[in-house]
Amino acid sequence: VNYVGPIKESFADKGVVREYGNIKLLHNIANEEMLPMLTKIFPDDWRHLITFAFNRVLYPMPIKRIPSWFEKTDLENIIGLHEISSRSLRNHLAVVGDNLGAQRELMSQLIKENELLMYDGSVIHSASRYNRLLETGYNKDKLLLPQVKITLLFSKNRKLPIYMKIFFGSIHDISTVNDVVKELKDKKIVFVADRGFYKNKFYESLLDNRIDFIMPLPRDDKRINYFKPLKGLMSYHGRAIRYTRYSVDKFYFYLYEDQYLKYEETNEFYQFKLQKQNVDFHEDWAGKIALVSTLKLNPVEIYLMWKSRDEIEKSFHILQNILDTDAPYVSREDVFRGYIFASFLSLYLYYKVMNLIREKGLLSKVSVEDLLFELSKIMKYGDNRVVEITKRTSNMLNLLNLNFIVTKNE
């Protein structure tokens, strides 16, 4: 690999110096799959969508500041967008927001054949009072704010968010699930729920609408057979778990006994007993987790699918907090829809970067933010030469096999 050598001239001699490395990586990742789709489906808007999405991954900020950030980057040369303003960005987001069919087309193309999709939902709050999509609800700080419901499909196989849809804040959960399933009727979707849905007997609605699901049961559910022999054995994150499967009526029941959890719950009970506290405890229930599902699969696979719900919840956290999509102040409905779709693109790119790090087995050492920060130090002169990079950045490039970013010939 040929690297650009030391450059002795001052920055001022060669004009503007722009951020390049982080932009180059995101563009390279987008160009693998997403960008060819965007250029075809949104031929007049893709450059503004990519600009917004890149900004969200790197330095999320209000729309009015994005043009100033754009001037600091090499995006102009990489995507051929020579001028951008907050007005033009909003106008393009509005066009995209109005074209829901095109949005669905792109996201549908991201889904692979025979891919297992897991569904979950959340809400996004907004300070806007004029967007008709929004309905009043509580945010994480217990403040009443207008909110919109958002649903997400997550690929279990590829660990990627690949489909997102927004609904009026008042739409009931079963309606959101039905709507997504109808849109993707030829895809395999599994609703992975928490106990709250069971208490609302949501599982019956899912069954009536032929939607597959996995759902935890409350421990006092009469259909749980705690005396069923647990003949299977698996390991999950170093914890020994015994399991079995049986059926009742239309459902399959999966019973697990986490040995570490069993020890914790039993020990806690006897500690309370030593303190003369009266605590209700069923020793046969200790450490046991029961799941109900429409799917007849290996109990190990069902358990891993249920646990993967944590990954979906993490993706909402990334979308709302790291990519700063929560509480946008966007009054126009068309701009808001475009804003959410472009934010989905940024979430997809964020996970692609994460998976790149994951494939190298380095997630415990290098975060997405770590990598993108180091790459932000790779600059380009106005005459298209890469500024000399630091040893730390060079080590990061070698570690993740990203040396293509600083080669002379691109």
mmCIF file of C-alpha atoms in Angstrom:
data_model
loop_
_atom_site.group_PDB
_atom_site.id
_atom_site.type_symbol
_atom_site.label_atom_id
_atom_site.label_comp_id
_atom_site.label_asym_id
_atom_site.label_seq_id
_atom_site.Cartn_x
_atom_site.Cartn_y
_atom_site.Cartn_z
ATOM 1 C CA VAL A 1 0.000 0.000 0.000
ATOM 2 C CA ASN A 2 1.360 3.426 -0.937
ATOM 3 C CA TYR A 3 0.809 6.092 1.703
ATOM 4 C CA VAL A 4 0.996 9.828 1.329
ATOM 5 C CA GLY A 5 4.268 10.957 2.842
ATOM 6 C CA PRO A 6 4.944 13.908 5.154
ATOM 7 C CA ILE A 7 3.738 17.244 3.805
ATOM 8 C CA LYS A 8 5.887 20.172 4.881
ATOM 9 C CA GLU A 9 3.939 23.083 3.428
ATOM 10 C CA SER A 10 1.689 24.991 5.796
ATOM 11 C CA PHE A 11 -2.061 24.485 5.606
ATOM 12 C CA ALA A 12 -2.506 28.103 4.557
ATOM 13 C CA ASP A 13 -0.273 27.582 1.514
ATOM 14 C CA LYS A 14 -2.635 25.035 0.065
ATOM 15 C CA GLY A 15 -5.985 26.485 1.030
ATOM 16 C CA VAL A 16 -8.804 24.801 2.919
ATOM 17 C CA VAL A 17 -8.262 21.582 4.878
ATOM 18 C CA ARG A 18 -11.370 19.396 5.208
ATOM 19 C CA GLU A 19 -12.421 16.318 7.175
ATOM 20 C CA TYR A 20 -12.067 13.327 4.930
ATOM 21 C CA GLY A 21 -11.412 9.984 6.646
ATOM 22 C CA ASN A 22 -14.724 9.606 8.473
ATOM 23 C CA ILE A 23 -16.686 10.756 5.405
ATOM 24 C CA LYS A 24 -14.748 8.376 3.164
ATOM 25 C CA LEU A 25 -15.543 5.380 5.396
ATOM 26 C CA LEU A 26 -19.274 6.165 5.567
ATOM 27 C CA HIS A 27 -19.412 6.716 1.809
ATOM 28 C CA ASN A 28 -17.612 3.436 1.160
ATOM 29 C CA ILE A 29 -20.079 1.591 3.430
ATOM 30 C CA ALA A 30 -23.114 3.333 1.908
ATOM 31 C CA ASN A 31 -21.861 2.522 -1.582
ATOM 32 C CA GLU A 32 -21.937 -1.228 -0.868
ATOM 33 C CA GLU A 33 -25.731 -1.405 -0.938
ATOM 34 C CA MET A 34 -27.684 1.638 0.162
ATOM 35 C CA LEU A 35 -26.293 4.296 -2.159
ATOM 36 C CA PRO A 36 -27.054 2.541 -5.467
ATOM 37 C CA MET A 37 -30.658 2.171 -4.277
ATOM 38 C CA LEU A 38 -30.870 5.802 -3.166
ATOM 39 C CA THR A 39 -29.535 7.188 -6.440
ATOM 40 C CA LYS A 40 -32.087 5.143 -8.379
ATOM 41 C CA ILE A 41 -35.128 5.705 -6.134
ATOM 42 C CA PHE A 42 -34.366 9.338 -5.146
ATOM 43 C CA PRO A 43 -32.334 10.628 -8.124
ATOM 44 C CA ASP A 44 -32.880 14.304 -7.250
ATOM 45 C CA ASP A 45 -32.696 14.027 -3.455
ATOM 46 C CA TRP A 46 -30.085 11.397 -2.564
ATOM 47 C CA ARG A 47 -27.214 13.848 -2.045
ATOM 48 C CA HIS A 48 -29.158 15.797 0.578
ATOM 49 C CA LEU A 49 -30.328 12.550 2.230
ATOM 50 C CA ILE A 50 -26.751 11.282 2.451
ATOM 51 C CA THR A 51 -25.539 14.618 3.816
ATOM 52 C CA PHE A 52 -28.185 14.546 6.543
ATOM 53 C CA ALA A 53 -27.523 10.858 7.361
ATOM 54 C CA PHE A 54 -23.728 11.327 7.528
ATOM 55 C CA ASN A 55 -24.160 14.333 9.796
ATOM 56 C CA ARG A 56 -26.393 12.332 12.139
ATOM 57 C CA VAL A 57 -23.782 9.581 12.461
ATOM 58 C CA LEU A 58 -20.854 11.971 12.943
ATOM 59 C CA TYR A 59 -22.033 15.210 14.585
ATOM 60 C CA PRO A 60 -25.840 15.335 15.004
ATOM 61 C CA MET A 61 -27.038 18.930 15.001
ATOM 62 C CA PRO A 62 -30.086 21.031 14.030
ATOM 63 C CA ILE A 63 -30.798 21.298 10.303
ATOM 64 C CA LYS A 64 -29.846 24.983 10.262
ATOM 65 C CA ARG A 65 -26.236 24.149 11.245
ATOM 66 C CA ILE A 66 -25.676 21.287 8.776
ATOM 67 C CA PRO A 67 -24.576 23.599 5.890
ATOM 68 C CA SER A 68 -21.769 25.012 8.064
ATOM 69 C CA TRP A 69 -20.677 21.490 9.013
ATOM 70 C CA PHE A 70 -20.844 20.468 5.335
ATOM 71 C CA GLU A 71 -18.261 23.139 4.480
ATOM 72 C CA LYS A 72 -15.778 21.512 6.903
ATOM 73 C CA THR A 73 -15.966 18.134 5.164
ATOM 74 C CA ASP A 74 -14.914 16.651 1.824
ATOM 75 C CA LEU A 75 -18.523 15.714 0.995
ATOM 76 C CA GLU A 76 -18.570 18.235 -1.842
ATOM 77 C CA ASN A 77 -15.928 16.245 -3.711
ATOM 78 C CA ILE A 78 -17.134 12.787 -2.676
ATOM 79 C CA ILE A 79 -20.821 13.100 -3.623
ATOM 80 C CA GLY A 80 -20.688 16.090 -5.984
ATOM 81 C CA LEU A 81 -22.941 18.372 -3.958
ATOM 82 C CA HIS A 82 -21.490 21.856 -4.415
ATOM 83 C CA GLU A 83 -23.944 23.905 -2.388
ATOM 84 C CA ILE A 84 -26.375 23.272 0.440
ATOM 85 C CA SER A 85 -28.556 25.452 2.647
ATOM 86 C CA SER A 86 -30.947 24.693 5.469
ATOM 87 C CA ARG A 87 -33.821 25.633 3.138
ATOM 88 C CA SER A 88 -32.720 23.279 0.361
ATOM 89 C CA LEU A 89 -32.168 20.497 2.900
ATOM 90 C CA ARG A 90 -35.672 20.934 4.314
ATOM 91 C CA ASN A 91 -37.152 21.068 0.811
ATOM 92 C CA HIS A 92 -35.517 17.788 -0.179
ATOM 93 C CA LEU A 93 -36.558 16.144 3.103
ATOM 94 C CA ALA A 94 -40.123 17.299 2.384
ATOM 95 C CA VAL A 95 -40.081 15.714 -1.078
ATOM 96 C CA VAL A 96 -38.786 12.448 0.369
ATOM 97 C CA GLY A 97 -41.270 12.651 3.236
ATOM 98 C CA ASP A 98 -44.163 12.911 0.792
ATOM 99 C CA ASN A 99 -42.982 9.884 -1.177
ATOM 100 C CA LEU A 100 -43.831 7.063 1.246
ATOM 101 C CA GLY A 101 -43.959 4.525 -1.558
ATOM 102 C CA ALA A 102 -40.345 5.220 -2.505
ATOM 103 C CA GLN A 103 -39.296 4.979 1.138
ATOM 104 C CA ARG A 104 -40.956 1.558 1.423
ATOM 105 C CA GLU A 105 -39.343 0.439 -1.829
ATOM 106 C CA LEU A 106 -35.847 1.229 -0.607
ATOM 107 C CA MET A 107 -36.299 -0.405 2.793
ATOM 108 C CA SER A 108 -37.905 -3.476 1.231
ATOM 109 C CA GLN A 109 -34.871 -3.873 -1.014
ATOM 110 C CA LEU A 110 -32.613 -3.880 2.049
ATOM 111 C CA ILE A 111 -34.315 -7.076 3.251
ATOM 112 C CA LYS A 112 -32.683 -10.318 2.099
ATOM 113 C CA GLU A 113 -34.470 -13.507 1.084
ATOM 114 C CA ASN A 114 -35.471 -15.848 3.962
ATOM 115 C CA GLU A 115 -34.330 -13.271 6.494
ATOM 116 C CA LEU A 116 -35.839 -13.402 9.981
ATOM 117 C CA LEU A 117 -37.122 -9.977 11.021
ATOM 118 C CA MET A 118 -37.848 -8.991 14.599
ATOM 119 C CA TYR A 119 -40.344 -6.230 15.306
ATOM 120 C CA ASP A 120 -40.521 -3.702 18.116
ATOM 121 C CA GLY A 121 -41.887 -0.221 18.685
ATOM 122 C CA SER A 122 -41.089 2.971 20.553
ATOM 123 C CA VAL A 123 -41.988 6.671 20.476
ATOM 124 C CA ILE A 124 -40.216 9.843 19.429
ATOM 125 C CA HIS A 125 -41.135 13.083 21.145
ATOM 126 C CA SER A 126 -41.099 16.512 19.557
ATOM 127 C CA ALA A 127 -41.264 20.072 20.766
ATOM 128 C CA SER A 128 -43.400 20.980 17.758
ATOM 129 C CA ARG A 129 -47.057 21.813 18.361
ATOM 130 C CA TYR A 130 -48.209 21.936 14.750
ATOM 131 C CA ASN A 131 -47.349 18.516 13.335
ATOM 132 C CA ARG A 132 -50.565 16.509 13.049
ATOM 133 C CA LEU A 133 -48.683 13.185 13.387
ATOM 134 C CA LEU A 134 -48.005 14.023 17.031
ATOM 135 C CA GLU A 135 -50.141 13.162 20.064
ATOM 136 C CA THR A 136 -49.381 14.243 23.619
ATOM 137 C CA GLY A 137 -47.488 11.775 25.826
ATOM 138 C CA TYR A 138 -44.771 11.588 28.491
ATOM 139 C CA ASN A 139 -41.080 11.684 27.596
ATOM 140 C CA LYS A 140 -38.201 10.064 29.551
ATOM 141 C CA ASP A 141 -38.132 13.058 31.918
ATOM 142 C CA LYS A 142 -41.873 12.674 32.664
ATOM 143 C CA LEU A 143 -42.723 15.821 30.729
ATOM 144 C CA LEU A 144 -45.796 15.967 28.517
ATOM 145 C CA LEU A 145 -44.714 16.352 24.897
ATOM 146 C CA PRO A 146 -46.218 15.569 21.519
ATOM 147 C CA GLN A 147 -45.072 12.135 20.339
ATOM 148 C CA VAL A 148 -45.168 9.905 17.284
ATOM 149 C CA LYS A 149 -45.038 6.114 17.295
ATOM 150 C CA ILE A 150 -42.178 4.449 15.505
ATOM 151 C CA THR A 151 -41.776 0.786 14.573
ATOM 152 C CA LEU A 152 -38.571 -0.952 13.611
ATOM 153 C CA LEU A 153 -37.721 -4.252 11.960
ATOM 154 C CA PHE A 154 -34.340 -5.675 12.891
ATOM 155 C CA SER A 155 -32.513 -8.425 11.014
ATOM 156 C CA LYS A 156 -31.549 -11.174 13.450
ATOM 157 C CA ASN A 157 -29.180 -12.691 10.894
ATOM 158 C CA ARG A 158 -27.246 -9.540 9.998
ATOM 159 C CA LYS A 159 -27.740 -7.492 13.171
ATOM 160 C CA LEU A 160 -29.084 -4.569 11.155
ATOM 161 C CA PRO A 161 -32.104 -2.255 11.403
ATOM 162 C CA ILE A 162 -33.670 -2.578 7.958
ATOM 163 C CA TYR A 163 -37.217 -1.209 8.084
ATOM 164 C CA MET A 164 -38.809 1.715 9.916
ATOM 165 C CA LYS A 165 -42.290 3.199 9.883
ATOM 166 C CA ILE A 166 -43.960 6.022 11.802
ATOM 167 C CA PHE A 167 -47.584 6.292 12.918
ATOM 168 C CA PHE A 168 -49.855 8.835 14.550
ATOM 169 C CA GLY A 169 -49.167 8.933 18.277
ATOM 170 C CA SER A 170 -52.636 7.595 19.093
ATOM 171 C CA ILE A 171 -52.473 4.463 16.897
ATOM 172 C CA HIS A 172 -52.881 1.227 18.887
ATOM 173 C CA ASP A 173 -49.984 -1.242 18.919
ATOM 174 C CA ILE A 174 -51.827 -4.060 17.169
ATOM 175 C CA SER A 175 -52.665 -1.680 14.319
ATOM 176 C CA THR A 176 -49.000 -0.779 13.834
ATOM 177 C CA VAL A 177 -48.004 -4.451 13.708
ATOM 178 C CA ASN A 178 -50.793 -5.297 11.254
ATOM 179 C CA ASP A 179 -49.851 -2.408 9.005
ATOM 180 C CA VAL A 180 -46.188 -3.417 8.779
ATOM 181 C CA VAL A 181 -47.050 -7.092 8.228
ATOM 182 C CA LYS A 182 -49.403 -6.163 5.359
ATOM 183 C CA GLU A 183 -46.693 -4.059 3.733
ATOM 184 C CA LEU A 184 -44.217 -6.938 3.955
ATOM 185 C CA LYS A 185 -46.602 -9.862 3.578
ATOM 186 C CA ASP A 186 -43.991 -12.045 1.870
ATOM 187 C CA LYS A 187 -41.399 -11.539 4.636
ATOM 188 C CA LYS A 188 -40.863 -13.547 7.814
ATOM 189 C CA ILE A 189 -41.609 -11.257 10.767
ATOM 190 C CA VAL A 190 -41.566 -12.248 14.434
ATOM 191 C CA PHE A 191 -42.901 -9.929 17.132
ATOM 192 C CA VAL A 192 -40.632 -10.148 20.192
ATOM 193 C CA ALA A 193 -42.621 -8.708 23.089
ATOM 194 C CA ASP A 194 -42.269 -7.985 26.792
ATOM 195 C CA ARG A 195 -44.587 -8.878 29.680
ATOM 196 C CA GLY A 196 -46.663 -5.739 29.267
ATOM 197 C CA PHE A 197 -48.171 -7.017 26.056
ATOM 198 C CA TYR A 198 -49.135 -10.322 27.666
ATOM 199 C CA LYS A 199 -50.979 -8.540 30.464
ATOM 200 C CA ASN A 200 -53.010 -6.724 27.830
ATOM 201 C CA LYS A 201 -53.725 -10.070 26.109
ATOM 202 C CA PHE A 202 -52.016 -8.640 23.071
ATOM 203 C CA TYR A 203 -50.919 -12.161 22.109
ATOM 204 C CA GLU A 204 -54.519 -13.049 21.250
ATOM 205 C CA SER A 205 -54.705 -10.189 18.756
ATOM 206 C CA LEU A 206 -51.415 -11.271 17.229
ATOM 207 C CA LEU A 207 -52.708 -14.825 16.900
ATOM 208 C CA ASP A 208 -55.974 -13.656 15.345
ATOM 209 C CA ASN A 209 -53.976 -11.729 12.755
ATOM 210 C CA ARG A 210 -51.606 -14.638 12.091
ATOM 211 C CA ILE A 211 -48.561 -12.793 13.331
ATOM 212 C CA ASP A 212 -45.796 -14.926 14.864
ATOM 213 C CA PHE A 213 -44.511 -13.853 18.245
ATOM 214 C CA ILE A 214 -42.337 -14.719 21.232
ATOM 215 C CA MET A 215 -43.510 -13.427 24.600
ATOM 216 C CA PRO A 216 -42.486 -13.979 28.251
ATOM 217 C CA LEU A 217 -45.159 -15.236 30.650
ATOM 218 C CA PRO A 218 -45.818 -14.060 34.197
ATOM 219 C CA ARG A 219 -44.679 -16.727 36.626
ATOM 220 C CA ASP A 220 -48.167 -17.360 37.969
ATOM 221 C CA ASP A 221 -49.548 -18.342 34.551
ATOM 222 C CA LYS A 222 -51.446 -21.612 35.075
ATOM 223 C CA ARG A 223 -50.201 -23.099 31.825
ATOM 224 C CA ILE A 224 -46.569 -23.159 32.987
ATOM 225 C CA ASN A 225 -45.559 -26.677 34.024
ATOM 226 C CA TYR A 226 -42.741 -26.060 36.478
ATOM 227 C CA PHE A 227 -42.319 -29.812 37.017
ATOM 228 C CA LYS A 228 -41.667 -30.574 33.377
ATOM 229 C CA PRO A 229 -38.291 -32.384 33.055
ATOM 230 C CA LEU A 230 -35.627 -30.000 31.735
ATOM 231 C CA LYS A 231 -33.661 -32.339 29.487
ATOM 232 C CA GLY A 232 -31.887 -29.744 27.341
ATOM 233 C CA LEU A 233 -28.753 -27.846 28.368
ATOM 234 C CA MET A 234 -27.179 -24.733 26.843
ATOM 235 C CA SER A 235 -24.727 -22.012 27.769
ATOM 236 C CA TYR A 236 -25.525 -18.326 27.403
ATOM 237 C CA HIS A 237 -22.824 -15.783 28.226
ATOM 238 C CA GLY A 238 -21.212 -18.274 30.597
ATOM 239 C CA ARG A 239 -24.488 -19.156 32.353
ATOM 240 C CA ALA A 240 -25.723 -22.772 32.330
ATOM 241 C CA ILE A 241 -29.380 -22.956 31.279
ATOM 242 C CA ARG A 242 -31.587 -26.044 31.219
ATOM 243 C CA TYR A 243 -34.689 -26.078 29.027
ATOM 244 C CA THR A 244 -37.677 -27.922 27.588
ATOM 245 C CA ARG A 245 -40.559 -27.350 25.171
ATOM 246 C CA TYR A 246 -44.206 -28.441 25.249
ATOM 247 C CA SER A 247 -47.486 -27.354 23.674
ATOM 248 C CA VAL A 248 -50.847 -26.228 25.051
ATOM 249 C CA ASP A 249 -53.733 -25.507 22.674
ATOM 250 C CA LYS A 250 -52.471 -23.268 19.867
ATOM 251 C CA PHE A 251 -49.212 -22.256 21.517
ATOM 252 C CA TYR A 252 -45.738 -23.624 22.187
ATOM 253 C CA PHE A 253 -44.290 -23.114 25.645
ATOM 254 C CA TYR A 254 -40.572 -22.896 26.343
ATOM 255 C CA LEU A 255 -39.348 -23.312 29.915
ATOM 256 C CA TYR A 256 -35.792 -22.358 30.935
ATOM 257 C CA GLU A 257 -33.930 -22.597 34.231
ATOM 258 C CA ASP A 258 -31.012 -20.194 34.565
ATOM 259 C CA GLN A 259 -28.728 -21.718 37.199
ATOM 260 C CA TYR A 260 -27.158 -18.423 38.181
ATOM 261 C CA LEU A 261 -30.528 -16.693 38.439
ATOM 262 C CA LYS A 262 -31.819 -19.626 40.488
ATOM 263 C CA TYR A 263 -28.963 -19.202 42.959
ATOM 264 C CA GLU A 264 -29.509 -15.423 43.165
ATOM 265 C CA GLU A 265 -33.260 -15.661 43.777
ATOM 266 C CA THR A 266 -32.960 -18.500 46.294
ATOM 267 C CA ASN A 267 -30.150 -16.771 48.176
ATOM 268 C CA GLU A 268 -32.098 -13.498 48.267
ATOM 269 C CA PHE A 269 -35.147 -15.276 49.697
ATOM 270 C CA TYR A 270 -33.199 -16.905 52.526
ATOM 271 C CA GLN A 271 -31.469 -13.616 53.310
ATOM 272 C CA PHE A 272 -34.917 -12.041 53.768
ATOM 273 C CA LYS A 273 -35.925 -15.015 55.891
ATOM 274 C CA LEU A 274 -32.885 -14.543 58.140
ATOM 275 C CA GLN A 275 -34.003 -10.942 58.623
ATOM 276 C CA LYS A 276 -37.458 -12.203 59.710
ATOM 277 C CA GLN A 277 -39.108 -10.632 56.677
ATOM 278 C CA ASN A 278 -42.223 -12.256 55.250
ATOM 279 C CA VAL A 279 -41.629 -12.713 51.517
ATOM 280 C CA ASP A 280 -43.714 -14.784 49.119
ATOM 281 C CA PHE A 281 -41.455 -17.329 47.417
ATOM 282 C CA HIS A 282 -42.038 -20.386 45.238
ATOM 283 C CA GLU A 283 -38.892 -22.451 45.215
ATOM 284 C CA ASP A 284 -40.074 -24.355 42.128
ATOM 285 C CA TRP A 285 -40.192 -21.058 40.227
ATOM 286 C CA ALA A 286 -36.663 -19.926 41.168
ATOM 287 C CA GLY A 287 -34.505 -19.150 38.160
ATOM 288 C CA LYS A 288 -37.197 -20.204 35.704
ATOM 289 C CA ILE A 289 -38.267 -18.218 32.657
ATOM 290 C CA ALA A 290 -41.276 -19.233 30.528
ATOM 291 C CA LEU A 291 -41.891 -18.041 26.973
ATOM 292 C CA VAL A 292 -44.974 -18.563 24.819
ATOM 293 C CA SER A 293 -44.772 -18.547 21.043
ATOM 294 C CA THR A 294 -46.546 -19.481 17.839
ATOM 295 C CA LEU A 295 -43.240 -20.891 16.568
ATOM 296 C CA LYS A 296 -42.121 -24.498 16.958
ATOM 297 C CA LEU A 297 -38.343 -24.203 16.976
ATOM 298 C CA ASN A 298 -35.329 -25.422 18.880
ATOM 299 C CA PRO A 299 -35.596 -23.931 22.413
ATOM 300 C CA VAL A 300 -32.044 -22.589 22.073
ATOM 301 C CA GLU A 301 -33.033 -20.593 18.984
ATOM 302 C CA ILE A 302 -36.183 -19.252 20.678
ATOM 303 C CA TYR A 303 -34.147 -18.164 23.712
ATOM 304 C CA LEU A 304 -31.586 -16.358 21.554
ATOM 305 C CA MET A 305 -34.342 -14.639 19.597
ATOM 306 C CA TRP A 306 -35.954 -13.464 22.813
ATOM 307 C CA LYS A 307 -32.635 -12.210 24.144
ATOM 308 C CA SER A 308 -32.015 -10.395 20.881
ATOM 309 C CA ARG A 309 -34.817 -8.041 21.912
ATOM 310 C CA ASP A 310 -32.067 -6.259 23.836
ATOM 311 C CA GLU A 311 -30.434 -5.466 20.498
ATOM 312 C CA ILE A 312 -33.638 -3.923 19.157
ATOM 313 C CA GLU A 313 -34.022 -1.802 22.288
ATOM 314 C CA LYS A 314 -30.385 -0.765 21.903
ATOM 315 C CA SER A 315 -31.093 0.374 18.345
ATOM 316 C CA PHE A 316 -33.867 2.667 19.616
ATOM 317 C CA HIS A 317 -31.423 4.070 22.180
ATOM 318 C CA ILE A 318 -28.874 4.743 19.438
ATOM 319 C CA LEU A 319 -31.487 6.346 17.198
ATOM 320 C CA GLN A 320 -32.939 8.586 19.870
ATOM 321 C CA ASN A 321 -29.876 9.486 21.928
ATOM 322 C CA ILE A 322 -26.609 8.908 20.051
ATOM 323 C CA LEU A 323 -27.990 10.004 16.676
ATOM 324 C CA ASP A 324 -30.055 12.628 18.505
ATOM 325 C CA THR A 325 -33.322 11.895 16.717
ATOM 326 C CA ASP A 326 -35.465 12.268 19.836
ATOM 327 C CA ALA A 327 -37.410 15.541 20.259
ATOM 328 C CA PRO A 328 -36.837 17.109 16.819
ATOM 329 C CA TYR A 329 -38.430 20.518 16.325
ATOM 330 C CA VAL A 330 -39.993 19.973 12.905
ATOM 331 C CA SER A 331 -43.441 21.454 12.352
ATOM 332 C CA ARG A 332 -44.249 20.376 8.790
ATOM 333 C CA GLU A 333 -45.429 16.791 8.470
ATOM 334 C CA ASP A 334 -43.685 16.188 5.131
ATOM 335 C CA VAL A 335 -40.332 17.436 6.464
ATOM 336 C CA PHE A 336 -40.808 15.370 9.614
ATOM 337 C CA ARG A 337 -41.409 12.181 7.614
ATOM 338 C CA GLY A 338 -38.315 12.880 5.520
ATOM 339 C CA TYR A 339 -36.349 13.662 8.681
ATOM 340 C CA ILE A 340 -37.296 10.296 10.229
ATOM 341 C CA PHE A 341 -36.506 8.384 7.027
ATOM 342 C CA ALA A 342 -33.086 10.057 6.742
ATOM 343 C CA SER A 343 -32.512 9.272 10.430
ATOM 344 C CA PHE A 344 -33.247 5.625 9.638
ATOM 345 C CA LEU A 345 -30.517 5.769 6.977
ATOM 346 C CA SER A 346 -28.114 7.094 9.613
ATOM 347 C CA LEU A 347 -29.072 4.270 11.995
ATOM 348 C CA TYR A 348 -28.419 1.732 9.234
ATOM 349 C CA LEU A 349 -24.980 3.250 8.562
ATOM 350 C CA TYR A 350 -24.150 3.345 12.275
ATOM 351 C CA TYR A 351 -24.856 -0.384 12.543
ATOM 352 C CA LYS A 352 -22.827 -1.112 9.412
ATOM 353 C CA VAL A 353 -19.836 0.574 11.065
ATOM 354 C CA MET A 354 -20.538 -1.362 14.269
ATOM 355 C CA ASN A 355 -20.675 -4.632 12.363
ATOM 356 C CA LEU A 356 -17.389 -3.818 10.654
ATOM 357 C CA ILE A 357 -15.818 -3.550 14.107
ATOM 358 C CA ARG A 358 -17.718 -6.646 15.295
ATOM 359 C CA GLU A 359 -16.363 -8.740 12.408
ATOM 360 C CA LYS A 360 -12.836 -7.997 13.619
ATOM 361 C CA GLY A 361 -13.767 -9.068 17.160
ATOM 362 C CA LEU A 362 -12.971 -5.599 18.514
ATOM 363 C CA LEU A 363 -16.290 -4.290 19.851
ATOM 364 C CA SER A 364 -15.067 -4.606 23.434
ATOM 365 C CA LYS A 365 -12.115 -2.332 22.606
ATOM 366 C CA VAL A 366 -13.284 0.013 19.856
ATOM 367 C CA SER A 367 -16.646 1.775 19.684
ATOM 368 C CA VAL A 368 -18.243 3.325 16.611
ATOM 369 C CA GLU A 369 -17.525 6.731 18.118
ATOM 370 C CA ASP A 370 -13.855 5.801 18.723
ATOM 371 C CA LEU A 371 -13.353 4.777 15.116
ATOM 372 C CA LEU A 372 -15.111 7.753 13.554
ATOM 373 C CA PHE A 373 -13.261 10.181 15.831
ATOM 374 C CA GLU A 374 -9.883 8.788 14.792
ATOM 375 C CA LEU A 375 -10.861 8.921 11.137
ATOM 376 C CA SER A 376 -12.007 12.538 11.526
ATOM 377 C CA LYS A 377 -8.316 13.408 11.973
ATOM 378 C CA ILE A 378 -7.599 12.313 8.400
ATOM 379 C CA MET A 379 -7.810 15.584 6.459
ATOM 380 C CA LYS A 380 -7.473 16.628 2.844
ATOM 381 C CA TYR A 381 -5.949 19.754 1.361
ATOM 382 C CA GLY A 382 -7.833 21.747 -1.231
ATOM 383 C CA ASP A 383 -5.616 20.189 -3.907
ATOM 384 C CA ASN A 384 -6.915 16.716 -2.930
ATOM 385 C CA ARG A 385 -3.846 15.550 -1.007
ATOM 386 C CA VAL A 386 -4.247 13.726 2.303
ATOM 387 C CA VAL A 387 -2.611 15.446 5.261
ATOM 388 C CA GLU A 388 -0.070 13.350 7.167
ATOM 389 C CA ILE A 389 -1.843 11.172 9.724
ATOM 390 C CA THR A 390 -0.927 10.441 13.335
ATOM 391 C CA LYS A 391 0.486 7.151 14.573
ATOM 392 C CA ARG A 392 -2.675 6.461 16.599
ATOM 393 C CA THR A 393 -4.878 6.913 13.531
ATOM 394 C CA SER A 394 -2.531 4.780 11.428
ATOM 395 C CA ASN A 395 -2.740 2.005 14.025
ATOM 396 C CA MET A 396 -6.555 2.181 13.905
ATOM 397 C CA LEU A 397 -6.502 1.869 10.117
ATOM 398 C CA ASN A 398 -4.227 -1.179 10.302
ATOM 399 C CA LEU A 399 -6.278 -2.767 13.072
ATOM 400 C CA LEU A 400 -9.495 -2.605 11.035
ATOM 401 C CA ASN A 401 -7.931 -3.046 7.595
ATOM 402 C CA LEU A 402 -9.038 0.395 6.422
ATOM 403 C CA ASN A 403 -5.817 1.528 4.773
ATOM 404 C CA PHE A 404 -7.671 2.217 1.510
ATOM 405 C CA ILE A 405 -8.754 5.535 3.073
ATOM 406 C CA VAL A 406 -5.242 7.025 2.840
ATOM 407 C CA THR A 407 -3.889 5.462 -0.349
ATOM 408 C CA LYS A 408 -2.663 7.799 -3.068
ATOM 409 C CA ASN A 409 -4.780 6.313 -5.818
ATOM 410 C CA GLU A 410 -8.493 5.995 -5.058
#
